Short mmCIF file of C-alpha atoms and ligand atoms in Angstrom, two decimals:
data_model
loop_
_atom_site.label_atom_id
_atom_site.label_comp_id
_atom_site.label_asym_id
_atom_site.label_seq_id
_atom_site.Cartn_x
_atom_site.Cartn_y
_atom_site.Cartn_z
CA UNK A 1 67.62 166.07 104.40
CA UNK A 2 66.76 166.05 101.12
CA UNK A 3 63.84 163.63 99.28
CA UNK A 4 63.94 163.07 95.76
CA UNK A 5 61.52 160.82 93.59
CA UNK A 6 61.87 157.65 92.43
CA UNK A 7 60.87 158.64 88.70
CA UNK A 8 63.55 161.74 89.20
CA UNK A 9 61.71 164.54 87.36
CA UNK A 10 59.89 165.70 90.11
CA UNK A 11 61.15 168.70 92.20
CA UNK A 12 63.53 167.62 94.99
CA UNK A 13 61.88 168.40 98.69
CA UNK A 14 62.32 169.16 101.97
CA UNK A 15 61.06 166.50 105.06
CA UNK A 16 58.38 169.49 105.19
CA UNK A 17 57.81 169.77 101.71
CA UNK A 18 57.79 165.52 101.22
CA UNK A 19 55.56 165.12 103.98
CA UNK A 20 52.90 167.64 103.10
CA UNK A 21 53.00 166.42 99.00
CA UNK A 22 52.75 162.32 99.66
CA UNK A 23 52.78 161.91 96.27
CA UNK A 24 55.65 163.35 93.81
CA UNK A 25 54.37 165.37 90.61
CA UNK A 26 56.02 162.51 88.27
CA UNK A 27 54.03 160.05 89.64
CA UNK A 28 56.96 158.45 91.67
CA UNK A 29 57.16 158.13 95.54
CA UNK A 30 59.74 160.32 97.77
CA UNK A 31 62.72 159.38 99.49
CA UNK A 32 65.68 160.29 101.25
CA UNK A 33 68.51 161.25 98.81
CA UNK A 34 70.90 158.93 101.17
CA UNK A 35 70.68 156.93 103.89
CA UNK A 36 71.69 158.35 107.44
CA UNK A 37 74.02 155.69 108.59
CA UNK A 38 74.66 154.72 112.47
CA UNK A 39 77.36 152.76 113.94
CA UNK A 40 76.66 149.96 116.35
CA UNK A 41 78.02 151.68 119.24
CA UNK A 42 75.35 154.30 117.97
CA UNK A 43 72.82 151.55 118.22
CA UNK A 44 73.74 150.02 121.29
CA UNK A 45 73.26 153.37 122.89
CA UNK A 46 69.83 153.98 122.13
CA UNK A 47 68.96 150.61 124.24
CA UNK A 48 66.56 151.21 127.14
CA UNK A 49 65.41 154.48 126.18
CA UNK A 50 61.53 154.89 126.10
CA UNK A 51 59.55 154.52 123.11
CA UNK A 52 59.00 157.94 122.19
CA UNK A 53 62.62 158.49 122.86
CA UNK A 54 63.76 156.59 121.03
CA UNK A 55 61.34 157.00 117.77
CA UNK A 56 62.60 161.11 117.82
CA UNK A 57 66.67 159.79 117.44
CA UNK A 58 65.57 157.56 115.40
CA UNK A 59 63.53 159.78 112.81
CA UNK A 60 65.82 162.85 113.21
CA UNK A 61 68.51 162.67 110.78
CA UNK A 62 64.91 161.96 108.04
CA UNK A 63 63.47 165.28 109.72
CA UNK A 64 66.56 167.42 109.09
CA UNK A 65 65.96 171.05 109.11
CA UNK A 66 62.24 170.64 109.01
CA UNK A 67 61.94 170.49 113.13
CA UNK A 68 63.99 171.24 116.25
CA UNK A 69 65.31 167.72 118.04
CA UNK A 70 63.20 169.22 121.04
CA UNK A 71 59.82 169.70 119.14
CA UNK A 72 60.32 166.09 117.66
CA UNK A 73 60.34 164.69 120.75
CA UNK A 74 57.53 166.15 121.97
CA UNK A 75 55.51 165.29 119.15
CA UNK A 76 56.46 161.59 119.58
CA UNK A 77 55.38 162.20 123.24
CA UNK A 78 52.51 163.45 122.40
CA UNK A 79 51.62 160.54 119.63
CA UNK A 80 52.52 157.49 121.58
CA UNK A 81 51.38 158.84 125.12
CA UNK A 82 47.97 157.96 123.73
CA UNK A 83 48.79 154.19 123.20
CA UNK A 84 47.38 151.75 125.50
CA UNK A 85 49.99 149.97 126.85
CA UNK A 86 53.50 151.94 128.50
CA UNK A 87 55.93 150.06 125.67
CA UNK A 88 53.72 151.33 122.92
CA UNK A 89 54.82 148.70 120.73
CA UNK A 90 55.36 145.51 123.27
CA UNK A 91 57.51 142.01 122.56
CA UNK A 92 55.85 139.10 123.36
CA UNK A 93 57.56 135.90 123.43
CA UNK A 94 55.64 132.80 121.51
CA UNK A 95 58.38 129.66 122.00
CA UNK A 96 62.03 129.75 122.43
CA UNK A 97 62.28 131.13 118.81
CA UNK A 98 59.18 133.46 118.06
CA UNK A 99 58.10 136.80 119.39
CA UNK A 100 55.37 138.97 118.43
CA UNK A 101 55.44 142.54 118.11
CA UNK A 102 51.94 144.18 119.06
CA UNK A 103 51.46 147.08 117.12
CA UNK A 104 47.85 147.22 117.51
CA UNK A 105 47.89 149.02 121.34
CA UNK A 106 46.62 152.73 119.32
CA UNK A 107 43.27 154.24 119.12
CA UNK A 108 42.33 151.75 116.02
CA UNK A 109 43.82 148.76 116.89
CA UNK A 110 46.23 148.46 114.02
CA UNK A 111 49.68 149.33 113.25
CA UNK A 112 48.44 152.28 111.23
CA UNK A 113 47.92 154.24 114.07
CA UNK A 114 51.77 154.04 115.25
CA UNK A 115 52.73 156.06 111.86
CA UNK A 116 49.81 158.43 111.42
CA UNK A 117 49.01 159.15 114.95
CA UNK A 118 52.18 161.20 114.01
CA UNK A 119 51.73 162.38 110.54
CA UNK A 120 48.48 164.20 111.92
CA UNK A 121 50.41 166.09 114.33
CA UNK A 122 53.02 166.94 111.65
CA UNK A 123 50.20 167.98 109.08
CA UNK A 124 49.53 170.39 112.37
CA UNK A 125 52.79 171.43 113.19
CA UNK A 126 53.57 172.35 109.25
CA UNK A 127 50.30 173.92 108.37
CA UNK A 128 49.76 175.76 111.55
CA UNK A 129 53.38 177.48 110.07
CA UNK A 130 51.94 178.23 106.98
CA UNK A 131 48.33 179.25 107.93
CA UNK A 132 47.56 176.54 104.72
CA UNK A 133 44.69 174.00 104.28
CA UNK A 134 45.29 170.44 103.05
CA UNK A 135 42.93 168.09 101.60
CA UNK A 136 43.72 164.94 102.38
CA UNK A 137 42.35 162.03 99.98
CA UNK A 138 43.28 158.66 100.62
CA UNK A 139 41.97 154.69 99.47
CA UNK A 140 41.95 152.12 101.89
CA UNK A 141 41.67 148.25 102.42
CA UNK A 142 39.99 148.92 105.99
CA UNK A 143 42.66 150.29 108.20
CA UNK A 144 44.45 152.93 107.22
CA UNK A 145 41.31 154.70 106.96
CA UNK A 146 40.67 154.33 110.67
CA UNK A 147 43.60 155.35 111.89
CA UNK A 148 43.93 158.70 109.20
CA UNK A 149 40.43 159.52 110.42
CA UNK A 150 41.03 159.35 113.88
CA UNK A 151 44.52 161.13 113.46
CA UNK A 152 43.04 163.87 111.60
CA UNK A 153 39.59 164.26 112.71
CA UNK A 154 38.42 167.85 114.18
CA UNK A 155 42.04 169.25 113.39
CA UNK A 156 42.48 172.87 111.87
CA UNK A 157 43.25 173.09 108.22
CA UNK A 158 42.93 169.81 107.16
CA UNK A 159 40.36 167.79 106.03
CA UNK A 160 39.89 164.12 104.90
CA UNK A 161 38.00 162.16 102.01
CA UNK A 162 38.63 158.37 102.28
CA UNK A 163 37.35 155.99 99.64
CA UNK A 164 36.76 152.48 100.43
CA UNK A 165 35.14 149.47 98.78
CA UNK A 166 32.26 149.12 99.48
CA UNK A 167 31.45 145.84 101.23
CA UNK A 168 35.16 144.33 101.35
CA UNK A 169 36.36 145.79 104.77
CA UNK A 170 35.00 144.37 107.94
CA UNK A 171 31.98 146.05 110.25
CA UNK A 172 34.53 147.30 112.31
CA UNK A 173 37.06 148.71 110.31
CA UNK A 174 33.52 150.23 108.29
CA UNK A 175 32.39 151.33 111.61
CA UNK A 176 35.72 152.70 112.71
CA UNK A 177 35.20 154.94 110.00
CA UNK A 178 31.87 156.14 109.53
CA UNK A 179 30.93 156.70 112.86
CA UNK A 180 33.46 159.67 113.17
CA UNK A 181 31.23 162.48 112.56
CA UNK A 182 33.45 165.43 112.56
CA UNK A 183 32.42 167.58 109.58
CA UNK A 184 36.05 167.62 107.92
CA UNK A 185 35.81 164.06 107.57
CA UNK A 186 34.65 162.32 104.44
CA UNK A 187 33.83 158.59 103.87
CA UNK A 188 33.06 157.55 100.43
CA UNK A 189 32.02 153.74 99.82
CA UNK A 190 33.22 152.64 95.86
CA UNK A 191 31.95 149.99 94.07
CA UNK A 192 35.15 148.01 93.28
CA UNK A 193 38.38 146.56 94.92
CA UNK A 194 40.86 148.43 96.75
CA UNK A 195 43.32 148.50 93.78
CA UNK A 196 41.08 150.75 91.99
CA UNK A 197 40.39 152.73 94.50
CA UNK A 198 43.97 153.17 94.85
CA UNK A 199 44.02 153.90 91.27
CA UNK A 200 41.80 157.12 91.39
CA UNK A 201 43.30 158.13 94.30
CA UNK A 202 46.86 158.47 92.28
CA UNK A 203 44.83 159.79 89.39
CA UNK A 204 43.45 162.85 91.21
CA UNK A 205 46.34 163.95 91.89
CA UNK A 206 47.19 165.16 88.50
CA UNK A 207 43.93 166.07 87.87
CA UNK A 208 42.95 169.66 86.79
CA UNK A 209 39.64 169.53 88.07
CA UNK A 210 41.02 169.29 91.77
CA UNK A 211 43.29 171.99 91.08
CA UNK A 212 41.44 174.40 93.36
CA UNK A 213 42.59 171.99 96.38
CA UNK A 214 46.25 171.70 98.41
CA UNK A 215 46.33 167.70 98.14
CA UNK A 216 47.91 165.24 99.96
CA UNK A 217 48.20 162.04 100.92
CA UNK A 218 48.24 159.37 103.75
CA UNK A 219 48.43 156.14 102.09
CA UNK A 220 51.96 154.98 102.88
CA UNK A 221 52.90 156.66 99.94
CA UNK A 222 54.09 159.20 102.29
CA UNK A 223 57.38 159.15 103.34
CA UNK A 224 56.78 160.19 106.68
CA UNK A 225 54.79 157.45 107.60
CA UNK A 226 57.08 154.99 106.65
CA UNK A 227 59.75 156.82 108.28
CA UNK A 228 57.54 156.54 111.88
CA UNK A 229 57.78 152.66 111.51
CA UNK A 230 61.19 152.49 110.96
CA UNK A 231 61.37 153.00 114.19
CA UNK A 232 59.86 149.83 115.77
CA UNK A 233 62.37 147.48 113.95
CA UNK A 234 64.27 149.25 116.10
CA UNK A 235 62.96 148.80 119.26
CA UNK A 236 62.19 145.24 118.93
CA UNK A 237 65.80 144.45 117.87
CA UNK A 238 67.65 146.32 120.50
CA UNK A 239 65.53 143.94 123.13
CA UNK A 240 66.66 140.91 121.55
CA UNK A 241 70.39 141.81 121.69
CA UNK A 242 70.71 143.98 118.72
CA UNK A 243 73.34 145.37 117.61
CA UNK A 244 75.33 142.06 118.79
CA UNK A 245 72.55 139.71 117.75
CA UNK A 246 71.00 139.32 114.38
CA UNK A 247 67.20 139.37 114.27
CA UNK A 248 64.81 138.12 111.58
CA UNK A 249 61.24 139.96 110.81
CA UNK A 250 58.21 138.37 109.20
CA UNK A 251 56.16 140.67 107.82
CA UNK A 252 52.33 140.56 107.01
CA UNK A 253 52.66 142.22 103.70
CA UNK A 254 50.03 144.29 101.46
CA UNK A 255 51.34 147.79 100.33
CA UNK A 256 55.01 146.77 101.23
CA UNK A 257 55.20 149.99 103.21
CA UNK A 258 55.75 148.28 106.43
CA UNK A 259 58.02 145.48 105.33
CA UNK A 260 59.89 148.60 103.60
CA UNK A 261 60.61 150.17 106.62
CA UNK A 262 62.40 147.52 107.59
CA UNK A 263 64.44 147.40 104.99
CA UNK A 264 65.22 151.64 106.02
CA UNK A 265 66.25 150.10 109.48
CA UNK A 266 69.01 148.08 107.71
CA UNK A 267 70.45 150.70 105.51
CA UNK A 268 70.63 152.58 108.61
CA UNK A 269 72.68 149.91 110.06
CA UNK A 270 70.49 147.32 112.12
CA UNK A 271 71.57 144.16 111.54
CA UNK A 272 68.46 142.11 110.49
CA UNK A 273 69.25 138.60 109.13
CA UNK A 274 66.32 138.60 107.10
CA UNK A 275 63.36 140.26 106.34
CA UNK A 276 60.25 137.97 105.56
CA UNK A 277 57.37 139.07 103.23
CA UNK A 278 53.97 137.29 104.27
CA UNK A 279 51.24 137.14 101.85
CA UNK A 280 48.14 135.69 101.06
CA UNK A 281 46.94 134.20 97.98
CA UNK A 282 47.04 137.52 96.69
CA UNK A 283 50.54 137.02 96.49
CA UNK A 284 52.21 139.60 93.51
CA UNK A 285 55.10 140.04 96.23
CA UNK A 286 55.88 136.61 96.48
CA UNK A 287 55.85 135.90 92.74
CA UNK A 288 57.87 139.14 92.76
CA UNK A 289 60.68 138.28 95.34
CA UNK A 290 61.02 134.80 94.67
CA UNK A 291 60.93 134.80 90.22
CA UNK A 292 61.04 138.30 89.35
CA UNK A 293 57.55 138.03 87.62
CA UNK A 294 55.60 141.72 89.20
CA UNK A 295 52.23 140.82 87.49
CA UNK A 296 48.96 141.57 88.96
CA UNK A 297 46.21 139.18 88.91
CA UNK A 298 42.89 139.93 90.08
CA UNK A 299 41.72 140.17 93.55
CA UNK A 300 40.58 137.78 95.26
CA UNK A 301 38.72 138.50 98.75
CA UNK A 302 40.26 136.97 102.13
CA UNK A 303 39.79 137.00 105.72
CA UNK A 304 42.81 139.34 105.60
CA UNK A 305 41.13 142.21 103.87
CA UNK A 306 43.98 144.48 104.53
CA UNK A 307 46.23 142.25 102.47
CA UNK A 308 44.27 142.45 99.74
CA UNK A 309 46.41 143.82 97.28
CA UNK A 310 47.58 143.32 94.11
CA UNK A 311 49.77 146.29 93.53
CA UNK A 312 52.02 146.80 95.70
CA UNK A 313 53.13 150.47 95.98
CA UNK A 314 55.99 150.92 98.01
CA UNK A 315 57.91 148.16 96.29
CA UNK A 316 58.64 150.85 93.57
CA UNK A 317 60.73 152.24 96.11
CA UNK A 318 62.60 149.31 96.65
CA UNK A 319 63.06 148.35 92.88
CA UNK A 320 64.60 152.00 93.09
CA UNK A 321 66.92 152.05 95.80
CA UNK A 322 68.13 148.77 94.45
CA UNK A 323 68.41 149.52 90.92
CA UNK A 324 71.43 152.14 91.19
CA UNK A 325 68.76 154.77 91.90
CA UNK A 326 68.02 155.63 88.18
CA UNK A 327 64.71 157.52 88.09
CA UNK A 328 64.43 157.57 84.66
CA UNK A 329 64.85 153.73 84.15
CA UNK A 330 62.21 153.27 86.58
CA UNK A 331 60.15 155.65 85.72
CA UNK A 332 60.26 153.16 82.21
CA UNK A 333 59.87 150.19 84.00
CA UNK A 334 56.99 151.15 86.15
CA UNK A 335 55.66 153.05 82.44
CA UNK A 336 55.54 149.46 81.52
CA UNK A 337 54.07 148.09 84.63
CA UNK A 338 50.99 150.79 84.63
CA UNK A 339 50.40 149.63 80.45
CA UNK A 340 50.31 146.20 80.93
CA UNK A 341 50.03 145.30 84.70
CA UNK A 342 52.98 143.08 84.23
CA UNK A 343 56.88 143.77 84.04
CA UNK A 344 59.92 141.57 85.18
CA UNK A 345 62.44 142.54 87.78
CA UNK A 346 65.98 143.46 86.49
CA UNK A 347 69.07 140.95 87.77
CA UNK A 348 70.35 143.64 89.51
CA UNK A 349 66.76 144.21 91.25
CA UNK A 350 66.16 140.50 91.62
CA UNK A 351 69.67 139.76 92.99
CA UNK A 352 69.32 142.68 95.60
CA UNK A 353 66.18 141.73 97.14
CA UNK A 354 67.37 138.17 97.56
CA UNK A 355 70.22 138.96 99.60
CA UNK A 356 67.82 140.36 102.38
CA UNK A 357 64.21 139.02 101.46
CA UNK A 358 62.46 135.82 101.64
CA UNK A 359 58.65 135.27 101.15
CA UNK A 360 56.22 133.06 101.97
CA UNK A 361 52.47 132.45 100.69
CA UNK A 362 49.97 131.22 103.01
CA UNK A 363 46.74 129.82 101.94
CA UNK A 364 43.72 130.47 104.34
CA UNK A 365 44.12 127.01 105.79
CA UNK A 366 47.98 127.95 106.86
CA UNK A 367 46.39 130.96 108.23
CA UNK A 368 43.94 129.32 110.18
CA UNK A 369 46.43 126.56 111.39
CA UNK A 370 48.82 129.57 111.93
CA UNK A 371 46.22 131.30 114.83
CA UNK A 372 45.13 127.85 116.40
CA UNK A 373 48.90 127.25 116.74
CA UNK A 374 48.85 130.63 118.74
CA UNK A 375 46.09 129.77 120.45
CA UNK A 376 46.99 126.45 121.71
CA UNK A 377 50.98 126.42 122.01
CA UNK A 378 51.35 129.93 123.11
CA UNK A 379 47.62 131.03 124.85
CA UNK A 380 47.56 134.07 121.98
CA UNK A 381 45.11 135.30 120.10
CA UNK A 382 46.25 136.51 117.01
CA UNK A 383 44.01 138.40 113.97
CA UNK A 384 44.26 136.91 110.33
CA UNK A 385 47.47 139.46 109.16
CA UNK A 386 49.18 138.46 112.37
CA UNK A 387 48.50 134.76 111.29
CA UNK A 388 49.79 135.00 107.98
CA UNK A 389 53.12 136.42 109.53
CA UNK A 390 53.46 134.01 111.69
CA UNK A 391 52.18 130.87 109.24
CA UNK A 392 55.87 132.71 106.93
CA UNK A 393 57.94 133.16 110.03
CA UNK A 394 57.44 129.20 110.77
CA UNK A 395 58.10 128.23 107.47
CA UNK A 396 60.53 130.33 106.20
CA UNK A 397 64.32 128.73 106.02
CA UNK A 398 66.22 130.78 108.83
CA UNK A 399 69.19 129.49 110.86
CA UNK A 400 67.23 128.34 114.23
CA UNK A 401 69.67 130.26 116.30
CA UNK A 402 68.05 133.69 114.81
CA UNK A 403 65.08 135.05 117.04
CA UNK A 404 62.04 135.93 114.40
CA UNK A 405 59.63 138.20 115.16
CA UNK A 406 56.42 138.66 113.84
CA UNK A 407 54.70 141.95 113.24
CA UNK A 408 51.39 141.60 115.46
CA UNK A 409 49.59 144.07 112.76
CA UNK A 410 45.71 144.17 113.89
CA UNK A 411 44.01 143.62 116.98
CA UNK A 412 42.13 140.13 116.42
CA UNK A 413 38.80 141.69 117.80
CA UNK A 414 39.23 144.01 114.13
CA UNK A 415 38.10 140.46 112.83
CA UNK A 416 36.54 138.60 114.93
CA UNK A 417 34.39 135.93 113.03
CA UNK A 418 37.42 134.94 111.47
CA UNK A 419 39.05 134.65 114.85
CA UNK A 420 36.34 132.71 116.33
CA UNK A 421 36.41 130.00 112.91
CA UNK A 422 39.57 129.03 113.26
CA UNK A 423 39.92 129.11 117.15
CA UNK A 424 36.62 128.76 118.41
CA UNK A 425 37.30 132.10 120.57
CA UNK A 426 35.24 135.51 120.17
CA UNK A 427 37.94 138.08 120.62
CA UNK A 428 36.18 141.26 122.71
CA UNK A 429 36.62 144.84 121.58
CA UNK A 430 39.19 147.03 123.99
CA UNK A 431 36.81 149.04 126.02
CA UNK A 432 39.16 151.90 124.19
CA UNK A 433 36.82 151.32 120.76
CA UNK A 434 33.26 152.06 123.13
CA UNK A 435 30.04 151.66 121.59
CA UNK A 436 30.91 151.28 118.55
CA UNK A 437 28.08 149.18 117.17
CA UNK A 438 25.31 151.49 118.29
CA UNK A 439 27.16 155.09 116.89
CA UNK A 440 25.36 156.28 114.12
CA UNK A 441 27.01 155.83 110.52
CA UNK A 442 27.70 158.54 107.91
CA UNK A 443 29.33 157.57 104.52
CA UNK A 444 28.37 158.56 100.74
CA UNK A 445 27.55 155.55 98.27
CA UNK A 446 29.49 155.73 94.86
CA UNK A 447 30.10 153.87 91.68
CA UNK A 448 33.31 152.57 90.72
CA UNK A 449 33.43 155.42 88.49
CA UNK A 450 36.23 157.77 88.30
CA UNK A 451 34.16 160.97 87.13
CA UNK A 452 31.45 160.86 89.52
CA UNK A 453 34.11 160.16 92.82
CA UNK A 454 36.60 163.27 91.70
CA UNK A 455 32.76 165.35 91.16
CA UNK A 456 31.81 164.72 94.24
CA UNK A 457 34.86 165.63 96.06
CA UNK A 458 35.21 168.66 93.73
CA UNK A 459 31.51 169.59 95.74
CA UNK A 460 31.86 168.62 99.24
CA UNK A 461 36.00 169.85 99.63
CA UNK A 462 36.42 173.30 100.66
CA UNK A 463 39.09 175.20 97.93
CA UNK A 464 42.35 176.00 99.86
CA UNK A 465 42.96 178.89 102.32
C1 PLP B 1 47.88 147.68 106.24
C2 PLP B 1 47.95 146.36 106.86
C3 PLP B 1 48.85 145.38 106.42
C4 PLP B 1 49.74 145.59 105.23
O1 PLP B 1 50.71 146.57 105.47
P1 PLP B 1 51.50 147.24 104.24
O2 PLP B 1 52.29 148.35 104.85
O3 PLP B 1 50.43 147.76 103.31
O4 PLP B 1 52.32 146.19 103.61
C5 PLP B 1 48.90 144.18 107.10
N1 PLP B 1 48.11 143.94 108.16
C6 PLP B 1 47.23 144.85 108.61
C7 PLP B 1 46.36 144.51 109.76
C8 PLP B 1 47.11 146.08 107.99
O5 PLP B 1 46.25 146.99 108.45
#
């Protein structure tokens, strides 16, 4: 399979070669030149297998070339043998309409760790080939910097510096972090939101100073970790009667990269009735989907730090699949976007995302009534992501016949004062986690400045092999 960029200058890749760059030299994201397409009676077939199963046929037509059908497998195997429950990804029912899907069963108790428990053994796999290094640097709004951490930490040939702001992710998603004290692992606190840490992280990437380091990236940027999620809107369908039935998604929404993957399932062919975008007041996507108006405000903090986000990466990729696939058109439009934070969707954008996405904005009251709602009609506890998911999935205007399911994204202990205000329940840490409030803490302290984070990352990374 070949990827090619969404700003179409960059050089066109391999699954290897995407999954080892993240990022594409024009600034744009990768994808696959088409869409592998399967037939229902494909589908259907594919019902009943187990998880890791099915996640290698699902991913292999992305893969290509790149690994043997065999070697895929047992690299899922390997991944998802470490989740804590046997359905890696379990359905749970709410009412006679709404299901959760619990992604939160891996080592970090958040979906993250279903994608990049497997792009760490792929980083492996490719660079243990090569005899290469990689320096992974990454920004993150609490989670994905858990779950890249504990993917990647003590493996050969990689290491990993992961900015966060400082003082806007929880103590456990802080803790998750800094308490993993392998030396290739890097935690760097910013002053600033998680938009701008985003920023520099995209910025060092063209930057000549870091030009002594192989870098990469494992902010859903990469392809490959989208590609691993695709693979649950699978699952959860073909138990509710997929490819016969319809099913419905509501998505807790920051990055887009997970609510994108579902929009990868239906190109492939799943037929999903309609795929919800959840956000909180931090709502560009909303303003996006439902007027066309991409404009980013500021950020404002929530209890659903990981949702935080005001620019949306991944959507680029949908405003490019959806525009006719011009990269130099979007390149123009997203040009415009980066100058003035603010660009309109094209009809042709604005009409394609309405055919398959609605979105809903929940205020942190609708959140809160969303998890007592759990709590009291259904006997779940559900984090504040989860909430905001569900708080869309009841609101949204879907024909009542039409399952929804929820994407379950954190476990609610990840947040548990939150969890405790609006239900009056403490939710307890997985015995999985350990002592995680006595480990000691390593992390460096730095300004929101972009100079003196690429300096000290120039210092402490070790030039490539
Ligand atoms: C990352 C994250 C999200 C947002 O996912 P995107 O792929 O960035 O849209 C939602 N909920 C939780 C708990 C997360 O960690």
């Amino acid at each position: 399979m070949d990827y090619v960029s969404t700003r179409g200058s960059a050089p066109v890749l391999d699954f290897e070669g995407a999954t080892l760059a993240g990022l594409a030299n024009d600034g744009g994201l990768y994808l696959p030149r088409e869409w592998p397409r399967l037939s229902a009676s494909n589908i259907a077939a594919m019902r009943g297998l187990p998880y890791a199963e099915l996640a290698a046929r699902v991913m292999a037509p992305f893969v290509g070339e790149s690994i043997t059908p065999e070697r895929l497998q047992a690299l899922c195997e390997q991944a998802y043998g470490q989740f804590a429950h046997d359905a890696v990804t379990p359905l749970v029912q709410l009412d006679a309409r709404h299901w959760l899907l619990e992604l939160f069963h891996g080592p970090t108790l958040a979906f993250k760790d279903v994608a990049l428990q497997l792009l760490g053994l792929l980083f492996e796999e490719f660079l243990g080939r090569s005899g290469e290094s990689l320096t992974i640097i990454g920004a993150t709004s609490g989670d994905t910097g858990s779950a890249a951490i504990d993917a990647v930490a003590g493996r050969e040939g990689v290491e990993i510096f992961m900015l966060h702001p400082a003082g806007l992710v929880s103590d456990v998603q802080r803790r998750q972090m800094t308490t993993v004290l392998a030396p290739n692992v890097h935690n760097i606190a910013i002053g600033g939101d998680f938009d701008q840490a985003q920023a520099m992280v995209k910025r060092m990437f063209g930057d000549p100073a870091l030009g002594a380091l192989r870098l990469s990236a494992v902010n859903s940027i990469n392809w490959a970790r989208l590609m691993a999620q695709v693979v649950y809107y699978f699952a959860a369908a073909l138990q509710l009667g997929a490819p016969e039935r319809r099913v419905a998604f509501s998505v807790p929404t920051g990055n887009f990269g997970d609510v994108f993957a579902g929009y990868v399932a239906t190109r492939m062919g799943l037929p999903i009735e309609r795929l919800i975008v959840a956000t909180n007041v931090n709502d560009i996507l909303h303003r996006a989907l439902s007027a066309g108006d991409y404009s980013a405000g500021e950020v404002r903090p929530t209890a659903a730090p990981s949702m935080d986000i005001q620019v949306s990466s991944n959507f680029e990729r949908l405003l490019f699949d959806l525009g006719g696939r011009d990269g130099a058109a979007l390149a123009e439009q997203m040009g415009e976007f980066e100058r003035l934070r603010a660009m309109r969707l094209t009809n042709a954008q604005q009409k394609g995302a309405a055919a398959l996405f609605a979105s809903v904005r929940a205020e942190a009251d609708e959140m809160n009534e969303a998890m007592r709602w759990a709590c009291e009609h259904a006997g779940e506890i559900v984090d504040p992501h989860t909430a905001i998911g569900l708080h869309a999935a009841r609101a949204a205007d879907i024909d009542p016949a039409i399952p929804i399911v929820t994407l379950a994204t954190a476990h609610p202990a990840k947040f548990p004062e939150a969890v405790e205000r609006a239900t009056g329940h403490r939710p307890h840490l997985p015995s999985r986690v350990g002592d995680l409030f006595v480990r000691e803490e390593r992390f460096a302290e730095l300004p929101g400045d972009y100079d003196a984070v690429r300096d000290w990352i120039a210092e402490h990374a070790t030039p490539r092999a």
